[in-house]
mmCIF file of C-alpha atoms and ligand atoms in Angstrom:
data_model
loop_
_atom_site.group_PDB
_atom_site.id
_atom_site.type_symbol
_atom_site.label_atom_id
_atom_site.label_comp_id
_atom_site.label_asym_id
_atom_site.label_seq_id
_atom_site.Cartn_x
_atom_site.Cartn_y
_atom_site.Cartn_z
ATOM 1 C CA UNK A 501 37.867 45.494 -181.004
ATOM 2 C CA UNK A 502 37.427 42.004 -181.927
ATOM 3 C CA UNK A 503 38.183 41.378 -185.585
ATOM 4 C CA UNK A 504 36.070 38.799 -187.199
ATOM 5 C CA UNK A 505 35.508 37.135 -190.875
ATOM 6 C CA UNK A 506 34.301 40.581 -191.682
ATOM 7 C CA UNK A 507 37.097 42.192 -190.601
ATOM 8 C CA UNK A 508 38.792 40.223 -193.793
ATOM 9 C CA UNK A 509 35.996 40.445 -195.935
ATOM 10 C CA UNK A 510 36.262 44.529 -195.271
ATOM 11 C CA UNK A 511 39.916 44.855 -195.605
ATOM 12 C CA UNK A 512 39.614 43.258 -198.990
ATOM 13 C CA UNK A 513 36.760 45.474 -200.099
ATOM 14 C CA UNK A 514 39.038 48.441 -199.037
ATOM 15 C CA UNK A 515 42.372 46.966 -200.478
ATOM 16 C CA UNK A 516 44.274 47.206 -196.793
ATOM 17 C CA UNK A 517 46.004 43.985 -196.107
ATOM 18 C CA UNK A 518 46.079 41.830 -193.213
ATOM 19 C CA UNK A 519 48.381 39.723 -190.924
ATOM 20 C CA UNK A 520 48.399 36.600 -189.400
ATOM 21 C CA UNK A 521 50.589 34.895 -187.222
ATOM 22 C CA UNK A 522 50.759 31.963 -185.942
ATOM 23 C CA UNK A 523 50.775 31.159 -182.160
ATOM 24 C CA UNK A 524 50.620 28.116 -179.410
ATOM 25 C CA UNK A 525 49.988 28.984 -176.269
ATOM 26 C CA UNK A 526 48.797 32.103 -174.173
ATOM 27 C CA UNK A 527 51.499 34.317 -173.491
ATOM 28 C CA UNK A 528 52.565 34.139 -177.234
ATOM 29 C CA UNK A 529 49.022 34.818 -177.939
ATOM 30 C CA UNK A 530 48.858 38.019 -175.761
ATOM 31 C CA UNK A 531 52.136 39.469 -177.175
ATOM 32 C CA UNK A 532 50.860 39.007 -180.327
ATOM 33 C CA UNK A 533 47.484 40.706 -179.771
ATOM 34 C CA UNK A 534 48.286 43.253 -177.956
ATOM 35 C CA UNK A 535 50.779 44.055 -181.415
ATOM 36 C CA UNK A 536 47.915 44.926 -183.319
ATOM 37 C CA UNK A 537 48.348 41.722 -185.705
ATOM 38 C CA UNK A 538 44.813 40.919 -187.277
ATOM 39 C CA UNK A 539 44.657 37.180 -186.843
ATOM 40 C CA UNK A 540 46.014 34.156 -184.815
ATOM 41 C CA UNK A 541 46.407 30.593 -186.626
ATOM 42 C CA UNK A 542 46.980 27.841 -184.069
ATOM 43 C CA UNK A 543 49.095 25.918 -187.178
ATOM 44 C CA UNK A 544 49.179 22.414 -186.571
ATOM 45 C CA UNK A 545 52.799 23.563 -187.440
ATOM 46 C CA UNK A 546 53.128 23.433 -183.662
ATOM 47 C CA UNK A 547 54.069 19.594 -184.305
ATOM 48 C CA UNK A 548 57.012 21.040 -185.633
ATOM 49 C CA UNK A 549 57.450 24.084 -183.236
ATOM 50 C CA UNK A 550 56.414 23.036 -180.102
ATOM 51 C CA UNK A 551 56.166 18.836 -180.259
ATOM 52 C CA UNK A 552 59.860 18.547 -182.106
ATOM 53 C CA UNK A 553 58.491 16.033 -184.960
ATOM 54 C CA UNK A 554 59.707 16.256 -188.148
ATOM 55 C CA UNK A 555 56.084 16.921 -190.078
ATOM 56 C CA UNK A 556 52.979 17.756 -189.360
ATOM 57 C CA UNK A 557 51.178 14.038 -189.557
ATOM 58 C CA UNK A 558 51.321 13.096 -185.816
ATOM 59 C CA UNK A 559 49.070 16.320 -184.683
ATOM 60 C CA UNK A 560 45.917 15.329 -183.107
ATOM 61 C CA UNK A 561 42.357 16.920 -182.381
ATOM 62 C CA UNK A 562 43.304 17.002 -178.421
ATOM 63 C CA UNK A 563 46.966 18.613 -179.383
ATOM 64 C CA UNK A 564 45.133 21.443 -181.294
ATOM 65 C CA UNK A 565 42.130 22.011 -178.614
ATOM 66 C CA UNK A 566 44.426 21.953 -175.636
ATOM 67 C CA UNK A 567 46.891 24.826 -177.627
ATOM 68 C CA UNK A 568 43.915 26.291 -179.121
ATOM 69 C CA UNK A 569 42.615 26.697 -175.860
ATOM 70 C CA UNK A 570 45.371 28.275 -174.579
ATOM 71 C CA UNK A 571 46.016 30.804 -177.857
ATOM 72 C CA UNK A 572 42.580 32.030 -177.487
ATOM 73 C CA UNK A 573 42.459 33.231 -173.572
ATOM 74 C CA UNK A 574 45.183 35.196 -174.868
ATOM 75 C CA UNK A 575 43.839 36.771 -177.720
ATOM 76 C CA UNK A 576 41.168 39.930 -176.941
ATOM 77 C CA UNK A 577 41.176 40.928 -180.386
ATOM 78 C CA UNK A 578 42.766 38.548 -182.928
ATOM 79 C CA UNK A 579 40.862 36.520 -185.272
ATOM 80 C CA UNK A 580 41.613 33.107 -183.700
ATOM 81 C CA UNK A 581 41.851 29.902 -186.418
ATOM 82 C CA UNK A 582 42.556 26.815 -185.374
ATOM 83 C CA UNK A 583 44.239 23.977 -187.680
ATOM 84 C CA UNK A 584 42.108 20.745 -188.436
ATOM 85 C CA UNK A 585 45.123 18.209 -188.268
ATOM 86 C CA UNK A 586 45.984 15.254 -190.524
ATOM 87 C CA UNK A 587 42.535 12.772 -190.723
ATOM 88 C CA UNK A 588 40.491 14.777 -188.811
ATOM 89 C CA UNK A 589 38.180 16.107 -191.580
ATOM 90 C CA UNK A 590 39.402 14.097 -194.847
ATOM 91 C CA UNK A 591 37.751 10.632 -193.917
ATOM 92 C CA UNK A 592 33.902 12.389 -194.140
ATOM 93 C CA UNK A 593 31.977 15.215 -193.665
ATOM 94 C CA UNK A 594 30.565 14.091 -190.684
ATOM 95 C CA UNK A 595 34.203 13.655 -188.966
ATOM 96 C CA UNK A 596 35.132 17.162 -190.395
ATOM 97 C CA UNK A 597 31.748 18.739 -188.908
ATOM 98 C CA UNK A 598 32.034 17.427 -185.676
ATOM 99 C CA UNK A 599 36.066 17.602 -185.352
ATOM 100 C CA UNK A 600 35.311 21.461 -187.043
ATOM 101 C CA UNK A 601 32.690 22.081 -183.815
ATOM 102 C CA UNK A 602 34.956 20.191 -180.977
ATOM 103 C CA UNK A 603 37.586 22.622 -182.270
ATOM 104 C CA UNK A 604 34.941 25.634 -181.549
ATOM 105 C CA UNK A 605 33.577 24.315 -178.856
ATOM 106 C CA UNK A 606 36.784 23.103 -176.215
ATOM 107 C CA UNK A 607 39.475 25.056 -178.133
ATOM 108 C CA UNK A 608 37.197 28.598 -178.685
ATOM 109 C CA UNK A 609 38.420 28.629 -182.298
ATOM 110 C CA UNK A 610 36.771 31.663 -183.938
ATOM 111 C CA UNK A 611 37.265 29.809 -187.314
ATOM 112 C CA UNK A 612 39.034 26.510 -188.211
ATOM 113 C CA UNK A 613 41.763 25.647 -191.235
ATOM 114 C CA UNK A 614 41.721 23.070 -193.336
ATOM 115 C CA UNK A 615 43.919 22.060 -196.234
ATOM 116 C CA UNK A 616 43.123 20.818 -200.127
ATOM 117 C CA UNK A 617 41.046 21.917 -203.169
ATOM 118 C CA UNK A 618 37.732 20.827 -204.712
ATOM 119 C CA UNK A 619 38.224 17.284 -202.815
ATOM 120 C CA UNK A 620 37.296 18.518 -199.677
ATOM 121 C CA UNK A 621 34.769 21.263 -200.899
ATOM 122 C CA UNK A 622 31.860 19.090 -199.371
ATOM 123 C CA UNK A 623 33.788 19.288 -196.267
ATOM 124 C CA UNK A 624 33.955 22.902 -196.369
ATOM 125 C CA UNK A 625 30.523 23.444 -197.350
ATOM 126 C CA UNK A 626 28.814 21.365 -194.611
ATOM 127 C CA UNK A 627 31.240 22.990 -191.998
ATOM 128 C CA UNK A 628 30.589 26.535 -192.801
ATOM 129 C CA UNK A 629 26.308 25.131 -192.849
ATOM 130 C CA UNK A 630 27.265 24.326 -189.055
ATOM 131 C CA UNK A 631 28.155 27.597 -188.299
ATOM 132 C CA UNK A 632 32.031 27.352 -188.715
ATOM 133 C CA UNK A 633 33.792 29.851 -190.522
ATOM 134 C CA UNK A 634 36.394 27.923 -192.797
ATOM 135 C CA UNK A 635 39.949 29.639 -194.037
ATOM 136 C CA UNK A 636 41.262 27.141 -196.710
ATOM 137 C CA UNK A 637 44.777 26.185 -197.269
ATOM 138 C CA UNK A 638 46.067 25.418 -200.992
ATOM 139 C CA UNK A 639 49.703 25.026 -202.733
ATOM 140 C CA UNK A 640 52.174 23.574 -200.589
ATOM 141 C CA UNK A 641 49.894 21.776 -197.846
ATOM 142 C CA UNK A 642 51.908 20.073 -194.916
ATOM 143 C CA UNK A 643 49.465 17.352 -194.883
ATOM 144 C CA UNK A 644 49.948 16.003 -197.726
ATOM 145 C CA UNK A 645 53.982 16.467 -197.517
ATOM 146 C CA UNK A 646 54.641 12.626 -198.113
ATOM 147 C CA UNK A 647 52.131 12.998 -201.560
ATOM 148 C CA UNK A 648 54.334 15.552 -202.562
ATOM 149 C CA UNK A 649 57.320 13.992 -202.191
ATOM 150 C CA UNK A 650 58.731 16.884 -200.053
ATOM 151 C CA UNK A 651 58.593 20.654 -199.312
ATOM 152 C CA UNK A 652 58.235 21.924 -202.955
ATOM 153 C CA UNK A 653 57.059 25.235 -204.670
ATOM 154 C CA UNK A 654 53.409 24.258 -206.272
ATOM 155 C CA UNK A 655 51.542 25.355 -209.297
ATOM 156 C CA UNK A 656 54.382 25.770 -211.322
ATOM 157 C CA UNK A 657 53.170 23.670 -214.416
ATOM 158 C CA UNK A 658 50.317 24.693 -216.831
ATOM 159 C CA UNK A 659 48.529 21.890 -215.002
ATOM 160 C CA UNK A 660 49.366 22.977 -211.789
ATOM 161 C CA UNK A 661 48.663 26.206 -212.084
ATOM 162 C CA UNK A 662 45.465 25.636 -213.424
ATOM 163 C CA UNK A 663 43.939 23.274 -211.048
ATOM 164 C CA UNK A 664 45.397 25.871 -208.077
ATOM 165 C CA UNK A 665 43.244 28.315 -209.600
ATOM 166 C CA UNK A 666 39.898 25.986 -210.518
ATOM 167 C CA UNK A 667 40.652 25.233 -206.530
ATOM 168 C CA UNK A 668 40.757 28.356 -205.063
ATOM 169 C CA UNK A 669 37.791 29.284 -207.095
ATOM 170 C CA UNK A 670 36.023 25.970 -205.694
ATOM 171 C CA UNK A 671 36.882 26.706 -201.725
ATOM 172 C CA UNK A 672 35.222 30.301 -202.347
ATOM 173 C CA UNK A 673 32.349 28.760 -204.098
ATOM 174 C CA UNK A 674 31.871 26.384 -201.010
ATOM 175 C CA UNK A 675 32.440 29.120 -198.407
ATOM 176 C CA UNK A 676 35.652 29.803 -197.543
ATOM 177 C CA UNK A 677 35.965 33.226 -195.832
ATOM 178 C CA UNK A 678 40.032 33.226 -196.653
ATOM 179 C CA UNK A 679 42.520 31.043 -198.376
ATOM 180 C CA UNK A 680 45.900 30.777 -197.629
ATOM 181 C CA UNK A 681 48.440 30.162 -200.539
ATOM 182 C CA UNK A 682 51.217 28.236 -199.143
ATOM 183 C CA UNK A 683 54.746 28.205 -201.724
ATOM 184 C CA UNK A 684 53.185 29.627 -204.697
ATOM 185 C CA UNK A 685 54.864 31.641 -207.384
ATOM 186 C CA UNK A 686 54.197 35.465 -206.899
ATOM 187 C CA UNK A 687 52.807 36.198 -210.078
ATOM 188 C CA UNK A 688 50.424 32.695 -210.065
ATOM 189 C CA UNK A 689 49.115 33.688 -206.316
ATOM 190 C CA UNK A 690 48.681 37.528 -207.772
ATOM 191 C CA UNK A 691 46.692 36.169 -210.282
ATOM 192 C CA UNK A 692 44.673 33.943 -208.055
ATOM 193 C CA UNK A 693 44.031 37.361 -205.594
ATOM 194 C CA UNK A 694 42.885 39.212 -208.474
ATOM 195 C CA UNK A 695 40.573 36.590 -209.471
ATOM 196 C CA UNK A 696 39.086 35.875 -205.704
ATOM 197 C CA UNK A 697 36.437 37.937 -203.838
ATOM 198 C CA UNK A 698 37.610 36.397 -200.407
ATOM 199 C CA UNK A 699 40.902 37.642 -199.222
ATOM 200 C CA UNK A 700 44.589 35.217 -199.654
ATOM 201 C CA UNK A 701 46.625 34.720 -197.417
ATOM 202 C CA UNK A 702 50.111 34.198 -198.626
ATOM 203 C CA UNK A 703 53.312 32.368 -196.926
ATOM 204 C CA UNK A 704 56.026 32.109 -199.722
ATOM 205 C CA UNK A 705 53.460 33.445 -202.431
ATOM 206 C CA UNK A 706 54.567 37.047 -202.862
ATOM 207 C CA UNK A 707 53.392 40.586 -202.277
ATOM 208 C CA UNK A 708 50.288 40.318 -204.179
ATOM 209 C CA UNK A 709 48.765 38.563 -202.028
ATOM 210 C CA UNK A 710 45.782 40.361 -199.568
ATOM 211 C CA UNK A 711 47.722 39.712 -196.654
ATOM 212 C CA UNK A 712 50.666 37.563 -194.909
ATOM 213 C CA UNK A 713 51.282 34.804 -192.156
ATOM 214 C CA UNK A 714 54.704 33.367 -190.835
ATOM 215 C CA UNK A 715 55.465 30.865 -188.204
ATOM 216 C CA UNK A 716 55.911 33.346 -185.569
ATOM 217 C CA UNK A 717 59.173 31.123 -184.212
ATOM 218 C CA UNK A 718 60.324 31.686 -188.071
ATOM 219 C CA UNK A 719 60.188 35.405 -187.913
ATOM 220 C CA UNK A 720 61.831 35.665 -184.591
ATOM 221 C CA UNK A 721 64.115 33.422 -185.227
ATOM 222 C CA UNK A 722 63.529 30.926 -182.548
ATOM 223 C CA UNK A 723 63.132 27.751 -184.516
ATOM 224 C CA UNK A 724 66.683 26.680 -185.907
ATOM 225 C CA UNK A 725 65.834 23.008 -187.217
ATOM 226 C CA UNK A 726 65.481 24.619 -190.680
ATOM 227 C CA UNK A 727 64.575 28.202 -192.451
ATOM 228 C CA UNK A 728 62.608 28.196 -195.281
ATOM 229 C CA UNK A 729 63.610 31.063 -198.273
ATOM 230 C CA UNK A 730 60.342 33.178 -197.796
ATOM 231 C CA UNK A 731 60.900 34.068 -193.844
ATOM 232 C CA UNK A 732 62.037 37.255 -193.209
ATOM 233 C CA UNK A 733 63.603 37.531 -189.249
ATOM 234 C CA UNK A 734 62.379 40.240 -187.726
ATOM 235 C CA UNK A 735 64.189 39.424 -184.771
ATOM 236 C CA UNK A 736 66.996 37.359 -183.319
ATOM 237 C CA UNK A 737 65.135 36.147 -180.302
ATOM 238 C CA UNK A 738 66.829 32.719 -180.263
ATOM 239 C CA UNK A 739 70.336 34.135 -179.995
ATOM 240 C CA UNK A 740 68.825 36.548 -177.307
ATOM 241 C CA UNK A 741 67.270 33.656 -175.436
ATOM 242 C CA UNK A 742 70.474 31.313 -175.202
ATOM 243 C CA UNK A 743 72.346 34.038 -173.937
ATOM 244 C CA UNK A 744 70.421 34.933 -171.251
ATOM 245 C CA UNK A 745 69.912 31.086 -170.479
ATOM 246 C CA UNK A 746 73.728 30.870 -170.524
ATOM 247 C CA UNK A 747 74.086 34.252 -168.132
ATOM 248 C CA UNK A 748 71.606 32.652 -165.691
ATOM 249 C CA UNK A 749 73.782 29.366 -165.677
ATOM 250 C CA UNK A 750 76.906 30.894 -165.069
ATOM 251 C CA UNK A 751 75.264 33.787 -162.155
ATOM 252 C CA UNK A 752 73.752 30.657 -160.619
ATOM 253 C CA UNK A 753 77.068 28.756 -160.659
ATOM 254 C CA UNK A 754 79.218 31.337 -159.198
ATOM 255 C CA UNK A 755 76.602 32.690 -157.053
ATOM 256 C CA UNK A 756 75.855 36.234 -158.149
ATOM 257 C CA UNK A 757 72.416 35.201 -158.321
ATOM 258 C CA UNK A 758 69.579 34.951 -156.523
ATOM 259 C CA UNK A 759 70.661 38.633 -154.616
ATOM 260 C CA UNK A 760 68.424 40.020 -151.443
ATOM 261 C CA UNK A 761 66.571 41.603 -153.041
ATOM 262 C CA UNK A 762 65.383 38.250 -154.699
ATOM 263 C CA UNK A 763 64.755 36.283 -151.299
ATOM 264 C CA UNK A 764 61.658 36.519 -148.614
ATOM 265 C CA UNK A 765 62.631 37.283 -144.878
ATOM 266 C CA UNK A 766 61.748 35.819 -141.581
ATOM 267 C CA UNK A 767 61.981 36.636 -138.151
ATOM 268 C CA UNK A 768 65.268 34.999 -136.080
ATOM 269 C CA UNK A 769 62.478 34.289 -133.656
ATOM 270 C CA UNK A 770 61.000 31.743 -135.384
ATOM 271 C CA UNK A 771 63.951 30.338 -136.634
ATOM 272 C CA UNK A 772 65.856 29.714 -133.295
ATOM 273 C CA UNK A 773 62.856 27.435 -132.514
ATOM 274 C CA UNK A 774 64.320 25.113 -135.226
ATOM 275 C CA UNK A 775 67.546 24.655 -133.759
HETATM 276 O O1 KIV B 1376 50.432 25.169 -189.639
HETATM 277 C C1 KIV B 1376 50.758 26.321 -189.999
HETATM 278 O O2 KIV B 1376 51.488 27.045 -189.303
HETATM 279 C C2 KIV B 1376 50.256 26.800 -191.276
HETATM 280 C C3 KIV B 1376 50.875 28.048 -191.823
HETATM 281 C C4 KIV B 1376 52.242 27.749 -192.277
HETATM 282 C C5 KIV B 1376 50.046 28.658 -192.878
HETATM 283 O O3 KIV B 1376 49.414 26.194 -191.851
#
């Protein structure tokens, strides 16, 4: 059955957590899905993943619809939410509305991501108005990685910590279904859980949270360029991959593949006419 924002508002009620994954394109999608895995975040981390560039900041509308897109004819039953990238929603409200519905519209997003606090609470607010569930994104957001001054563990000052929680509090209040707390200490993102009536969403933030999302190439272990210290791999799939790549180069080479029963006959008939 489809799951929908009430599928997290539910599980939260109840205390059962959820799981999110992210995904780029359909056959991931479908894998994913048919695992049972409640939601699927087209993460404008696919600028990493997919695109090879270094951060998220080059990511465009038309990158995310055309993945989007493709994540969502996979996905029967997953929640699908689709990543507003860098600029496409913190220059107005208008820009985030419309960029919010294109995102619905061409990439059949079932709800869209955004990152940041209070300062883009109108944003969130006039989004949801349209029609648009919004999951918000607070702690460590990508975005905003130059700001930062790197890939850093947030809200561990008083300050910090504070304005993480005054934040998450504000993205509810404007009508955020979901928040996802990116690189937060455990017991600060707890806290923040316990204090929420919409579900988190952790990544790096701990147990407490009210469910979990990795990079799905993280948790396989497909993407090498670096590892942060909260994935877990489930699987070795990029070891498994460049062996069999390396198998097929080598069966190709000395010719133990393609076999018979790889080929497609036809009659000596027809072929005697060619010579
Ligand atoms: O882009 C992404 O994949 C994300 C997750 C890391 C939460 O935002």
């Amino acid at each position: 059955m489809k799951k929908t924002v009430l599928t997290f508002a539910q599980a939260k009620e109840k205390g059962e957590k959820l799981t999110m994954l992210t995904a780029y394109d359909y056959s991931t999608a479908k894998l994913i899905d048919e695992s049972g895995i409640d939601s699927i975040l087209v993460g404008d981390s696919l600028g990493n993943v997919m695109l090879g560039y270094e951060d998220t900041i080059s990511v465009t509308v038309e990158d995310m619809i055309h993945h989007g897109a493709a994540v969502a004819r996979g996905a029967k039953n997953a929640l699908v939410i689709i990543d507003m990238p860098f600029m496409s929603y913190q220059t107005s409200v208008y820009d985030a509305v419309v960029n919010a519905g294109r995102l619905m519209k061409e990439g059949r997003a079932n709800a869209v991501k955004l990152e940041g606090g209070r300062e883009v609470c109108p944003q969130i607010k006039a989004i949801v108005d349209s029609g648009i569930p919004v999951c918000a994104h607070l702690g460590l957001t990508p975005q905003s990685i130059n700001a930062f001054g790197g890939f850093k563990v947030q809200g561990k000052s008083e300050a910090a910590a504070k304005k993480l929680l005054e934040d998450a509090l504000a993205v509810q209040e404007a009508g955020a279904f979901a928040v996802v707390l990116e690189c937060v200490p455990e017991k600060l993102a707890t806290l923040i859980t316990e204090k929420l009536d919409i579900p988190t969403i952790g990544i790096g933030a701990g147990a407490g949270c009210d469910g979990q999302v990795l990079v799905y190439a993280d948790m396989l272990g497909m993407f090498s360029d670096f590892t942060p210290k909260f994935v877990r791999k489930f699987a070795n799939t990029g070891e498994i991959m460049k062996a069999a790549f390396a198998e097929y180069d080598k069966a190709v080479k000395e010719g133990s593949y393609p076999e018979a029963c790889h080929t497609y006959g036809i009659s000596d008939d027809v072929l005697e006419k060619l010579y």
